GROMACS .gro file of C-alpha atoms in nm:
model
  310
    1MET     CA    1  -0.926  -5.366  -5.211
    2SER     CA    2  -1.156  -5.425  -5.509
    3ALA     CA    3  -1.294  -5.177  -5.742
    4ASP     CA    4  -1.631  -5.276  -5.651
    5GLN     CA    5  -1.560  -5.262  -5.267
    6ALA     CA    6  -1.702  -4.970  -5.112
    7ALA     CA    7  -1.463  -4.755  -4.980
    8PRO     CA    8  -1.518  -4.603  -4.583
    9PRO     CA    9  -1.657  -4.281  -4.565
   10ALA     CA   10  -1.386  -3.957  -4.520
   11THR     CA   11  -1.414  -3.861  -4.171
   12SER     CA   12  -1.345  -3.508  -4.066
   13PRO     CA   13  -1.173  -3.457  -3.741
   14ALA     CA   14  -1.384  -3.367  -3.451
   15ALA     CA   15  -1.440  -3.000  -3.347
   16PRO     CA   16  -1.288  -2.841  -3.061
   17PRO     CA   17  -1.534  -2.701  -2.797
   18ALA     CA   18  -1.612  -2.328  -2.874
   19THR     CA   19  -1.435  -2.213  -2.584
   20ALA     CA   20  -1.115  -2.436  -2.643
   21THR     CA   21  -1.155  -2.264  -2.982
   22ALA     CA   22  -1.189  -1.904  -2.853
   23ALA     CA   23  -0.882  -1.975  -2.584
   24ALA     CA   24  -0.676  -2.132  -2.885
   25ALA     CA   25  -0.711  -1.837  -3.046
   26LEU     CA   26  -0.614  -1.610  -2.785
   27PRO     CA   27  -0.239  -1.480  -2.754
   28ALA     CA   28  -0.083  -1.702  -2.462
   29THR     CA   29  -0.038  -1.417  -2.242
   30ALA     CA   30  -0.412  -1.325  -2.309
   31ALA     CA   31  -0.516  -1.673  -2.184
   32ALA     CA   32  -0.315  -1.691  -1.893
   33ASP     CA   33  -0.464  -1.355  -1.806
   34SER     CA   34  -0.814  -1.458  -1.792
   35PRO     CA   35  -0.979  -1.412  -1.453
   36PRO     CA   36  -1.034  -1.752  -1.256
   37ARG     CA   37  -1.387  -1.879  -1.178
   38PRO     CA   38  -1.535  -1.688  -0.877
   39ARG     CA   39  -1.545  -1.901  -0.586
   40THR     CA   40  -1.800  -1.874  -0.267
   41LEU     CA   41  -1.583  -1.690   0.003
   42PRO     CA   42  -1.731  -1.696   0.365
   43ARG     CA   43  -1.915  -1.378   0.472
   44PRO     CA   44  -1.681  -1.141   0.706
   45VAL     CA   45  -1.792  -1.156   1.061
   46PRO     CA   46  -1.887  -0.777   1.114
   47THR     CA   47  -1.683  -0.605   1.371
   48PRO     CA   48  -1.845  -0.339   1.609
   49ALA     CA   49  -1.776  -0.013   1.510
   50ALA     CA   50  -1.542   0.238   1.659
   51PRO     CA   51  -1.717   0.482   1.877
   52PRO     CA   52  -1.781   0.844   1.686
   53ARG     CA   53  -1.521   1.085   1.729
   54ALA     CA   54  -1.760   1.290   1.946
   55ALA     CA   55  -1.863   1.004   2.197
   56ARG     CA   56  -1.461   0.918   2.279
   57ALA     CA   57  -1.421   1.326   2.341
   58ASP     CA   58  -1.708   1.316   2.539
   59ARG     CA   59  -1.499   1.099   2.797
   60ARG     CA   60  -1.280   1.369   2.856
   61PRO     CA   61  -1.459   1.637   3.053
   62TRP     CA   62  -1.283   1.973   3.044
   63VAL     CA   63  -1.208   2.036   3.423
   64LEU     CA   64  -1.052   2.370   3.521
   65MET     CA   65  -0.817   2.416   3.837
   66TYR     CA   66  -0.802   2.734   4.005
   67HIS     CA   67  -0.660   2.823   4.324
   68SER     CA   68  -0.646   3.181   4.484
   69VAL     CA   69  -0.873   3.466   4.342
   70ASP     CA   70  -0.691   3.787   4.483
   71THR     CA   71  -0.556   4.116   4.363
   72THR     CA   72  -0.206   4.047   4.475
   73THR     CA   73   0.123   4.078   4.246
   74GLU     CA   74   0.362   3.812   4.451
   75ASP     CA   75   0.282   3.482   4.313
   76PRO     CA   76   0.563   3.245   4.303
   77TYR     CA   77   0.380   2.960   4.230
   78ALA     CA   78   0.127   3.067   3.948
   79VAL     CA   79  -0.179   2.981   4.163
   80THR     CA   80  -0.317   3.336   4.185
   81VAL     CA   81  -0.592   3.422   3.923
   82SER     CA   82  -0.722   3.852   3.984
   83PRO     CA   83  -1.093   3.863   4.016
   84GLN     CA   84  -1.088   4.079   3.678
   85ARG     CA   85  -0.896   3.797   3.461
   86LEU     CA   86  -1.150   3.553   3.642
   87GLU     CA   87  -1.453   3.778   3.510
   88ARG     CA   88  -1.287   3.778   3.162
   89GLN     CA   89  -1.245   3.373   3.138
   90LEU     CA   90  -1.587   3.338   3.233
   91ALA     CA   91  -1.729   3.553   3.020
   92TRP     CA   92  -1.508   3.375   2.727
   93LEU     CA   93  -1.693   3.014   2.822
   94GLY     CA   94  -2.024   3.202   2.838
   95ARG     CA   95  -1.975   3.356   2.473
   96ARG     CA   96  -1.893   2.977   2.364
   97GLY     CA   97  -2.203   2.854   2.532
   98LEU     CA   98  -1.995   2.677   2.847
   99ALA     CA   99  -2.169   2.702   3.144
  100ALA     CA  100  -1.922   2.641   3.418
  101VAL     CA  101  -2.042   2.380   3.716
  102GLY     CA  102  -1.880   2.141   3.992
  103VAL     CA  103  -1.719   1.834   3.911
  104GLY     CA  104  -2.007   1.623   4.060
  105GLU     CA  105  -2.270   1.795   3.880
  106LEU     CA  106  -2.039   1.782   3.550
  107LEU     CA  107  -1.989   1.382   3.630
  108ARG     CA  108  -2.389   1.292   3.651
  109ALA     CA  109  -2.443   1.520   3.344
  110HIS     CA  110  -2.222   1.267   3.178
  111ALA     CA  111  -2.370   0.975   3.339
  112ARG     CA  112  -2.704   1.072   3.202
  113GLY     CA  113  -2.574   1.219   2.854
  114GLU     CA  114  -2.639   1.542   2.904
  115ALA     CA  115  -2.282   1.702   2.950
  116HIS     CA  116  -2.290   1.874   2.630
  117GLY     CA  117  -2.183   2.280   2.694
  118LEU     CA  118  -2.078   2.189   3.043
  119VAL     CA  119  -1.718   2.270   3.185
  120GLY     CA  120  -1.591   2.129   3.518
  121LEU     CA  121  -1.485   2.429   3.776
  122THR     CA  122  -1.266   2.370   4.083
  123PHE     CA  123  -1.082   2.574   4.323
  124ASP     CA  124  -0.786   2.390   4.539
  125ASP     CA  125  -0.656   2.488   4.912
  126GLY     CA  126  -0.997   2.628   4.996
  127TYR     CA  127  -0.837   3.008   5.041
  128ALA     CA  128  -1.030   3.269   5.195
  129ASP     CA  129  -1.057   3.485   4.913
  130PHE     CA  130  -1.308   3.259   4.760
  131LEU     CA  131  -1.601   3.439   4.952
  132GLU     CA  132  -1.446   3.775   4.871
  133HIS     CA  133  -1.330   3.759   4.538
  134ALA     CA  134  -1.454   3.456   4.342
  135LEU     CA  135  -1.775   3.388   4.443
  136PRO     CA  136  -1.918   3.735   4.342
  137VAL     CA  137  -1.790   3.678   3.986
  138LEU     CA  138  -1.929   3.333   3.955
  139ARG     CA  139  -2.275   3.457   4.081
  140ARG     CA  140  -2.251   3.754   3.800
  141HIS     CA  141  -2.223   3.443   3.544
  142ALA     CA  142  -2.450   3.233   3.682
  143CYS     CA  143  -2.158   2.964   3.754
  144THR     CA  144  -2.101   2.682   4.019
  145ALA     CA  145  -1.753   2.498   4.125
  146THR     CA  146  -1.631   2.263   4.348
  147VAL     CA  147  -1.420   2.404   4.630
  148PHE     CA  148  -1.159   2.154   4.814
  149VAL     CA  149  -1.057   2.256   5.138
  150LEU     CA  150  -0.867   2.121   5.433
  151PRO     CA  151  -1.072   2.063   5.713
  152GLY     CA  152  -0.731   1.996   5.915
  153ARG     CA  153  -0.613   2.388   5.852
  154LEU     CA  154  -0.894   2.526   5.926
  155GLY     CA  155  -0.869   2.930   5.945
  156GLY     CA  156  -0.489   2.846   5.899
  157ASP     CA  157  -0.292   2.949   5.599
  158ASN     CA  158  -0.072   2.794   5.294
  159ALA     CA  159   0.207   2.691   5.514
  160TRP     CA  160   0.299   2.396   5.285
  161ASP     CA  161   0.448   2.706   5.039
  162PRO     CA  162   0.761   2.788   5.150
  163LEU     CA  163   0.845   3.114   4.918
  164GLY     CA  164   0.485   3.254   5.043
  165PRO     CA  165   0.301   3.497   5.041
  166ARG     CA  166   0.117   3.354   5.308
  167LYS     CA  167  -0.259   3.322   5.204
  168PRO     CA  168  -0.555   3.283   5.497
  169LEU     CA  169  -0.785   2.996   5.456
  170LEU     CA  170  -1.117   2.902   5.503
  171ASP     CA  171  -1.220   2.865   5.833
  172ALA     CA  172  -1.559   2.648   5.953
  173ASP     CA  173  -1.766   2.933   5.916
  174GLY     CA  174  -1.634   3.002   5.590
  175ILE     CA  175  -1.664   2.650   5.466
  176ARG     CA  176  -2.011   2.653   5.531
  177ALA     CA  177  -2.117   2.959   5.387
  178VAL     CA  178  -1.928   2.853   5.051
  179ALA     CA  179  -2.189   2.529   5.054
  180ASP     CA  180  -2.478   2.742   5.170
  181ALA     CA  181  -2.403   2.957   4.824
  182GLY     CA  182  -2.451   2.632   4.618
  183MET     CA  183  -2.088   2.551   4.554
  184GLU     CA  184  -1.981   2.174   4.627
  185ILE     CA  185  -1.736   2.117   4.893
  186GLY     CA  186  -1.482   1.844   4.850
  187SER     CA  187  -1.200   1.716   5.014
  188HIS     CA  188  -0.816   1.849   4.971
  189GLY     CA  189  -0.671   1.645   5.230
  190LEU     CA  190  -0.655   1.713   5.601
  191ARG     CA  191  -0.348   1.926   5.591
  192HIS     CA  192  -0.217   1.885   5.266
  193GLU     CA  193   0.023   1.611   5.272
  194ARG     CA  194   0.151   1.440   4.958
  195LEU     CA  195  -0.028   1.127   4.915
  196THR     CA  196   0.254   0.957   4.709
  197THR     CA  197   0.510   0.961   4.970
  198ALA     CA  198   0.295   0.922   5.301
  199SER     CA  199   0.263   0.677   5.526
  200GLU     CA  200  -0.007   0.416   5.569
  201THR     CA  201  -0.104   0.644   5.870
  202VAL     CA  202  -0.108   0.963   5.744
  203LEU     CA  203  -0.304   0.847   5.391
  204ARG     CA  204  -0.573   0.728   5.646
  205THR     CA  205  -0.625   1.032   5.764
  206GLU     CA  206  -0.557   1.256   5.487
  207THR     CA  207  -0.852   1.096   5.303
  208ALA     CA  208  -1.090   0.930   5.509
  209ARG     CA  209  -1.055   1.151   5.834
  210SER     CA  210  -1.080   1.453   5.649
  211ARG     CA  211  -1.393   1.306   5.484
  212GLU     CA  212  -1.581   1.269   5.831
  213LEU     CA  213  -1.484   1.606   5.942
  214LEU     CA  214  -1.625   1.771   5.631
  215ALA     CA  215  -1.905   1.550   5.687
  216GLU     CA  216  -1.958   1.681   6.034
  217LEU     CA  217  -1.882   2.048   5.934
  218THR     CA  218  -2.123   2.053   5.663
  219GLY     CA  219  -2.410   1.826   5.718
  220GLN     CA  220  -2.310   1.584   5.427
  221PRO     CA  221  -1.998   1.359   5.355
  222PRO     CA  222  -1.801   1.507   5.030
  223ALA     CA  223  -1.806   1.298   4.729
  224GLY     CA  224  -1.496   1.445   4.537
  225PHE     CA  225  -1.132   1.450   4.681
  226CYS     CA  226  -0.842   1.651   4.522
  227TYR     CA  227  -0.515   1.494   4.516
  228PRO     CA  228  -0.270   1.796   4.685
  229TYR     CA  229  -0.015   1.879   4.451
  230GLY     CA  230  -0.159   1.655   4.191
  231ALA     CA  231   0.052   1.381   4.336
  232VAL     CA  232  -0.131   1.069   4.235
  233ASP     CA  233  -0.027   0.684   4.223
  234ALA     CA  234  -0.214   0.343   4.247
  235ARG     CA  235  -0.193   0.336   4.619
  236ALA     CA  236  -0.335   0.683   4.659
  237VAL     CA  237  -0.644   0.589   4.440
  238ARG     CA  238  -0.691   0.305   4.624
  239ALA     CA  239  -0.727   0.520   4.968
  240VAL     CA  240  -0.940   0.750   4.799
  241ARG     CA  241  -1.176   0.487   4.704
  242ASP     CA  242  -1.172   0.296   4.995
  243ALA     CA  243  -1.251   0.593   5.199
  244GLY     CA  244  -1.616   0.607   5.035
  245TYR     CA  245  -1.522   0.871   4.775
  246ALA     CA  246  -1.734   0.889   4.444
  247TYR     CA  247  -1.462   1.071   4.255
  248ALA     CA  248  -1.135   1.234   4.290
  249CYS     CA  249  -0.968   1.499   4.102
  250ALA     CA  250  -0.594   1.486   3.974
  251ILE     CA  251  -0.400   1.696   3.678
  252ASP     CA  252  -0.252   1.473   3.446
  253PRO     CA  253  -0.271   1.093   3.596
  254GLY     CA  254  -0.230   0.904   3.261
  255HIS     CA  255  -0.285   0.520   3.299
  256LEU     CA  256  -0.444   0.591   3.614
  257THR     CA  257  -0.721   0.838   3.493
  258GLY     CA  258  -1.078   0.717   3.577
  259PRO     CA  259  -1.329   0.822   3.831
  260HIS     CA  260  -1.097   0.863   4.096
  261ALA     CA  261  -0.837   1.017   3.883
  262VAL     CA  262  -1.010   1.278   3.681
  263PRO     CA  263  -0.756   1.513   3.448
  264ARG     CA  264  -0.800   1.878   3.524
  265VAL     CA  265  -0.607   2.189   3.332
  266HIS     CA  266  -0.434   2.479   3.549
  267VAL     CA  267  -0.574   2.801   3.473
  268GLY     CA  268  -0.365   3.118   3.584
  269GLU     CA  269  -0.366   3.508   3.539
  270ARG     CA  270  -0.150   3.453   3.197
  271ASP     CA  271  -0.470   3.263   3.012
  272THR     CA  272  -0.598   3.497   2.770
  273ALA     CA  273  -0.907   3.411   2.535
  274TRP     CA  274  -0.625   3.268   2.254
  275ARG     CA  275  -0.460   3.057   2.576
  276LEU     CA  276  -0.787   2.889   2.686
  277HIS     CA  277  -0.906   2.854   2.333
  278ALA     CA  278  -0.575   2.658   2.253
  279LYS     CA  279  -0.617   2.461   2.595
  280ARG     CA  280  -0.948   2.346   2.523
  281LEU     CA  281  -0.881   2.221   2.177
  282LEU     CA  282  -0.560   2.058   2.330
  283HIS     CA  283  -0.714   1.896   2.612
  284PRO     CA  284  -0.879   1.568   2.391
  285LEU     CA  285  -0.529   1.552   2.250
  286ARG     CA  286  -0.316   1.585   2.621
  287ARG     CA  287  -0.575   1.394   2.850
  288THR     CA  288  -0.617   1.033   2.862
  289PRO     CA  289  -1.007   0.970   2.835
  290LEU     CA  290  -1.215   0.829   3.118
  291PRO     CA  291  -1.317   0.452   3.066
  292PRO     CA  292  -1.681   0.382   2.986
  293HIS     CA  293  -1.748   0.250   3.301
  294ALA     CA  294  -1.649   0.543   3.481
  295LEU     CA  295  -1.985   0.769   3.363
  296THR     CA  296  -2.279   0.509   3.388
  297VAL     CA  297  -2.444   0.563   3.700
  298PRO     CA  298  -2.599   0.932   3.796
  299GLY     CA  299  -2.591   0.984   4.176
  300SER     CA  300  -2.797   1.234   4.389
  301PRO     CA  301  -2.681   1.591   4.404
  302GLY     CA  302  -2.394   1.601   4.597
  303GLY     CA  303  -2.380   1.185   4.614
  304PRO     CA  304  -2.222   0.943   4.432
  305VAL     CA  305  -2.157   0.918   4.090
  306ASP     CA  306  -2.020   0.592   4.003
  307GLY     CA  307  -1.798   0.382   4.166
  308GLY     CA  308  -1.592   0.904   4.318
  309ALA     CA  309  -0.184   2.144   4.171
  310ARG     CA  310  -0.146   2.251   4.499
   0.00000   0.00000   0.00000
């Protein structure tokens, strides 16, 4: 190249972008740890919230199961509560702001969302001592109850208990007197047969025929049924429902729990205030909640709710 030939201007290497320079200046590990650019994700579809704990507990109405109220000390089946013990138990409920009512009234209140502070009270077998010993105590505490009776054993006794003692049952006049006192009358079957082993004929008689007889005796068909011995299966539930009952009481029906298998808790002479408190706390944990549809449509007093031991 000649001396007078101009040399091309010197060129500097192109400067890298600022971001590249910054990345190059970082250690390799730091660059690798840089967060990726955010991506637009689809908005999650909201799922229905679980019902609050109080609402779930409200589907486990607390129903207490009594049988005989008497002063006897011979009680091999633990079905007898003394009048003094019943007095203390109802007083315990009252001190806690709890009012005892029949099961039909309790379920109707649940259907209206007005069952707070209510407890169901039931007396199985229809013992004649209800009029003499239980009713005066219930009246003193402004309580009502459902009394499950046996129209096929009017004026008879508890012959199904082989060990005794023999306890007289309400007769027709006694049942009417209980109803006139403001108690709900329900069926405990015709003659206290175990429905899970009964023939189809006996099953229909214990459910449908007992309801017909009680309707003739009291002037209106009973809304409630109670399974003798607490024995219940799907076949018995179907028979009770088909007979026209709005609800039925069991003890611990498990997966059968529903309007025709309402759980209850046994109450006996040994149930002091501490034991009642424990049973109340454990009830929501030990019993299956009623399905939501079981408490939807209230019925008229003494009528259907929605479809409705010993």
